[in-house]
């Protein structure tokens, strides 16, 4: 039986996405308003959340390719 490993790119982009998501929620909650002038705008939080979604989708590609390769027996 073959061992199934997560692609390291999937793990990296998932971690980046998680950090962006947490920062986006914190920015929307107003926690980061005093940290940087750009976080004073509510759109900064939404931009971080959209970037998190993009990072999750970017990490999904290597995972899907790995699953397809395993299905074909490569």
GROMACS .gro file of N, CA and C in nm:
model
  222
    1UNK      N    1   0.084  -0.118   0.000
    1UNK     CA    2   0.000   0.000   0.000
    1UNK      C    3   0.088   0.124   0.000
    2UNK      N    4   0.055   0.219  -0.088
    2UNK     CA    5   0.134   0.342  -0.097
    2UNK      C    6   0.094   0.439   0.013
    3UNK      N    7   0.191   0.510   0.063
    3UNK     CA    8   0.159   0.612   0.162
    3UNK      C    9   0.117   0.740   0.089
    4UNK      N   10   0.021   0.807   0.145
    4UNK     CA   11  -0.030   0.930   0.085
    4UNK      C   12   0.029   1.049   0.159
    5UNK      N   13   0.097   1.133   0.084
    5UNK     CA   14   0.158   1.252   0.143
    5UNK      C   15   0.091   1.376   0.086
    6UNK      N   16   0.080   1.478   0.169
    6UNK     CA   17   0.028   1.605   0.121
    6UNK      C   18   0.140   1.676   0.046
    7UNK      N   19   0.111   1.736  -0.069
    7UNK     CA   20   0.214   1.815  -0.138
    7UNK      C   21   0.257   1.933  -0.051
    8UNK      N   22   0.387   1.960  -0.049
    8UNK     CA   23   0.435   2.068   0.037
    8UNK      C   24   0.382   2.204  -0.010
    9UNK      N   25   0.353   2.219  -0.140
    9UNK     CA   26   0.296   2.345  -0.188
    9UNK      C   27   0.154   2.363  -0.135
   10UNK      N   28   0.079   2.254  -0.125
   10UNK     CA   29  -0.055   2.262  -0.066
   10UNK      C   30  -0.046   2.307   0.079
   11UNK      N   31   0.046   2.249   0.153
   11UNK     CA   32   0.061   2.286   0.294
   11UNK      C   33   0.105   2.431   0.309
   12UNK      N   34   0.198   2.475   0.224
   12UNK     CA   35   0.248   2.612   0.233
   12UNK      C   36   0.138   2.713   0.201
   13UNK      N   37   0.066   2.690   0.093
   13UNK     CA   38  -0.040   2.784   0.056
   13UNK      C   39  -0.157   2.779   0.152
   14UNK      N   40  -0.182   2.664   0.213
   14UNK     CA   41  -0.288   2.656   0.314
   14UNK      C   42  -0.249   2.736   0.438
   15UNK      N   43  -0.123   2.728   0.477
   15UNK     CA   44  -0.076   2.806   0.592
   15UNK      C   45  -0.083   2.956   0.563
   16UNK      N   46  -0.040   2.995   0.444
   16UNK     CA   47  -0.049   3.136   0.405
   16UNK      C   48  -0.194   3.181   0.403
   17UNK      N   49  -0.281   3.098   0.348
   17UNK     CA   50  -0.423   3.132   0.343
   17UNK      C   51  -0.483   3.147   0.482
   18UNK      N   52  -0.444   3.058   0.572
   18UNK     CA   53  -0.495   3.066   0.709
   18UNK      C   54  -0.448   3.194   0.778
   19UNK      N   55  -0.322   3.229   0.758
   19UNK     CA   56  -0.271   3.354   0.818
   19UNK      C   57  -0.342   3.476   0.760
   20UNK      N   58  -0.364   3.476   0.628
   20UNK     CA   59  -0.436   3.587   0.566
   20UNK      C   60  -0.580   3.595   0.614
   21UNK      N   61  -0.643   3.482   0.632
   21UNK     CA   62  -0.781   3.480   0.679
   21UNK      C   63  -0.791   3.535   0.822
   22UNK      N   64  -0.700   3.493   0.908
   22UNK     CA   65  -0.700   3.543   1.046
   22UNK      C   66  -0.674   3.693   1.048
   23UNK      N   67  -0.578   3.739   0.967
   23UNK     CA   68  -0.549   3.883   0.962
   23UNK      C   69  -0.667   3.960   0.905
   24UNK      N   70  -0.735   3.905   0.805
   24UNK     CA   71  -0.851   3.972   0.748
   24UNK      C   72  -0.965   3.984   0.846
   25UNK      N   73  -0.991   3.879   0.922
   25UNK     CA   74  -1.096   3.885   1.023
   25UNK      C   75  -1.060   3.984   1.133
   26UNK      N   76  -0.933   3.984   1.172
   26UNK     CA   77  -0.887   4.080   1.274
   26UNK      C   78  -0.899   4.223   1.222
   27UNK      N   79  -0.869   4.245   1.095
   27UNK     CA   80  -0.880   4.379   1.038
   27UNK      C   81  -1.025   4.423   1.032
   28UNK      N   82  -1.115   4.332   0.996
   28UNK     CA   83  -1.258   4.367   0.993
   28UNK      C   84  -1.313   4.394   1.132
   29UNK      N   85  -1.259   4.324   1.231
   29UNK     CA   86  -1.305   4.343   1.370
   29UNK      C   87  -1.249   4.472   1.431
   30UNK      N   88  -1.152   4.534   1.364
   30UNK     CA   89  -1.095   4.658   1.415
   30UNK      C   90  -0.976   4.640   1.505
   31UNK      N   91  -0.927   4.519   1.517
   31UNK     CA   92  -0.814   4.491   1.606
   31UNK      C   93  -0.685   4.555   1.553
   32UNK      N   94  -0.671   4.563   1.421
   32UNK     CA   95  -0.547   4.612   1.360
   32UNK      C   96  -0.550   4.760   1.323
   33UNK      N   97  -0.650   4.835   1.365
   33UNK     CA   98  -0.661   4.975   1.325
   33UNK      C   99  -0.542   5.059   1.366
   34UNK      N  100  -0.482   5.033   1.479
   34UNK     CA  101  -0.370   5.111   1.527
   34UNK      C  102  -0.235   5.063   1.477
   35UNK      N  103  -0.232   4.948   1.412
   35UNK     CA  104  -0.104   4.891   1.369
   35UNK      C  105  -0.048   4.958   1.244
   36UNK      N  106  -0.134   4.989   1.149
   36UNK     CA  107  -0.090   5.049   1.024
   36UNK      C  108  -0.205   5.131   0.967
   37UNK      N  109  -0.175   5.245   0.904
   37UNK     CA  110  -0.284   5.328   0.852
   37UNK      C  111  -0.373   5.258   0.749
   38UNK      N  112  -0.318   5.163   0.673
   38UNK     CA  113  -0.400   5.094   0.574
   38UNK      C  114  -0.508   5.007   0.638
   39UNK      N  115  -0.485   4.962   0.760
   39UNK     CA  116  -0.585   4.879   0.827
   39UNK      C  117  -0.700   4.961   0.883
   40UNK      N  118  -0.696   5.091   0.872
   40UNK     CA  119  -0.806   5.175   0.916
   40UNK      C  120  -0.927   5.165   0.824
   41UNK      N  121  -0.906   5.119   0.703
   41UNK     CA  122  -1.014   5.104   0.605
   41UNK      C  123  -1.071   4.963   0.614
   42UNK      N  124  -1.206   4.951   0.606
   42UNK     CA  125  -1.268   4.819   0.611
   42UNK      C  126  -1.235   4.735   0.490
   43UNK      N  127  -1.204   4.797   0.378
   43UNK     CA  128  -1.173   4.721   0.257
   43UNK      C  129  -1.041   4.644   0.270
   44UNK      N  130  -0.955   4.685   0.361
   44UNK     CA  131  -0.830   4.612   0.383
   44UNK      C  132  -0.859   4.472   0.435
   45UNK      N  133  -0.955   4.459   0.524
   45UNK     CA  134  -0.992   4.328   0.575
   45UNK      C  135  -1.051   4.240   0.466
   46UNK      N  136  -1.134   4.298   0.382
   46UNK     CA  137  -1.192   4.220   0.271
   46UNK      C  138  -1.085   4.180   0.172
   47UNK      N  139  -0.989   4.267   0.147
   47UNK     CA  140  -0.880   4.232   0.056
   47UNK      C  141  -0.797   4.116   0.110
   48UNK      N  142  -0.775   4.113   0.239
   48UNK     CA  143  -0.701   4.002   0.299
   48UNK      C  144  -0.781   3.871   0.291
   49UNK      N  145  -0.912   3.880   0.308
   49UNK     CA  146  -0.995   3.760   0.300
   49UNK      C  147  -0.999   3.707   0.157
   50UNK      N  148  -1.008   3.796   0.059
   50UNK     CA  149  -1.006   3.754  -0.082
   50UNK      C  150  -0.869   3.693  -0.116
   51UNK      N  151  -0.763   3.750  -0.062
   51UNK     CA  152  -0.630   3.694  -0.084
   51UNK      C  153  -0.618   3.556  -0.020
   52UNK      N  154  -0.682   3.536   0.094
   52UNK     CA  155  -0.682   3.404   0.158
   52UNK      C  156  -0.753   3.302   0.070
   53UNK      N  157  -0.865   3.341   0.011
   53UNK     CA  158  -0.936   3.249  -0.078
   53UNK      C  159  -0.849   3.214  -0.199
   54UNK      N  160  -0.778   3.312  -0.252
   54UNK     CA  161  -0.689   3.286  -0.365
   54UNK      C  162  -0.576   3.192  -0.325
   55UNK      N  163  -0.522   3.208  -0.205
   55UNK     CA  164  -0.416   3.119  -0.159
   55UNK      C  165  -0.467   2.976  -0.141
   56UNK      N  166  -0.589   2.961  -0.086
   56UNK     CA  167  -0.646   2.826  -0.071
   56UNK      C  168  -0.667   2.761  -0.208
   57UNK      N  169  -0.717   2.837  -0.304
   57UNK     CA  170  -0.739   2.782  -0.438
   57UNK      C  171  -0.608   2.749  -0.507
   58UNK      N  172  -0.506   2.830  -0.486
   58UNK     CA  173  -0.374   2.803  -0.543
   58UNK      C  174  -0.317   2.674  -0.486
   59UNK      N  175  -0.335   2.651  -0.357
   59UNK     CA  176  -0.287   2.528  -0.296
   59UNK      C  177  -0.367   2.406  -0.336
   60UNK      N  178  -0.490   2.425  -0.382
   60UNK     CA  179  -0.573   2.311  -0.422
   60UNK      C  180  -0.525   2.248  -0.552
   61UNK      N  181  -0.461   2.323  -0.640
   61UNK     CA  182  -0.415   2.268  -0.767
   61UNK      C  183  -0.313   2.156  -0.749
   62UNK      N  184  -0.206   2.173  -0.671
   62UNK     CA  185  -0.113   2.061  -0.654
   62UNK      C  186  -0.177   1.941  -0.586
   63UNK      N  187  -0.272   1.966  -0.496
   63UNK     CA  188  -0.341   1.856  -0.430
   63UNK      C  189  -0.425   1.777  -0.531
   64UNK      N  190  -0.496   1.847  -0.618
   64UNK     CA  191  -0.577   1.780  -0.720
   64UNK      C  192  -0.488   1.703  -0.818
   65UNK      N  193  -0.376   1.761  -0.856
   65UNK     CA  194  -0.285   1.692  -0.946
   65UNK      C  195  -0.226   1.567  -0.881
   66UNK      N  196  -0.195   1.573  -0.753
   66UNK     CA  197  -0.144   1.458  -0.681
   66UNK      C  198  -0.247   1.347  -0.676
   67UNK      N  199  -0.373   1.384  -0.648
   67UNK     CA  200  -0.480   1.284  -0.641
   67UNK      C  201  -0.502   1.219  -0.777
   68UNK      N  202  -0.498   1.297  -0.883
   68UNK     CA  203  -0.513   1.240  -1.017
   68UNK      C  204  -0.398   1.146  -1.052
   69UNK      N  205  -0.278   1.183  -1.013
   69UNK     CA  206  -0.162   1.097  -1.039
   69UNK      C  207  -0.171   0.968  -0.961
   70UNK      N  208  -0.219   0.974  -0.835
   70UNK     CA  209  -0.235   0.853  -0.756
   70UNK      C  210  -0.343   0.762  -0.814
   71UNK      N  211  -0.446   0.822  -0.869
   71UNK     CA  212  -0.554   0.743  -0.927
   71UNK      C  213  -0.505   0.666  -1.051
   72UNK      N  214  -0.414   0.728  -1.127
   72UNK     CA  215  -0.362   0.663  -1.246
   72UNK      C  216  -0.248   0.565  -1.214
   73UNK      N  217  -0.204   0.566  -1.090
   73UNK     CA  218  -0.100   0.472  -1.049
   73UNK      C  219   0.039   0.522  -1.068
   74UNK      N  220   0.057   0.652  -1.086
   74UNK     CA  221   0.192   0.707  -1.107
   74UNK      C  222   0.267   0.719  -0.977
   0.00000   0.00000   0.00000
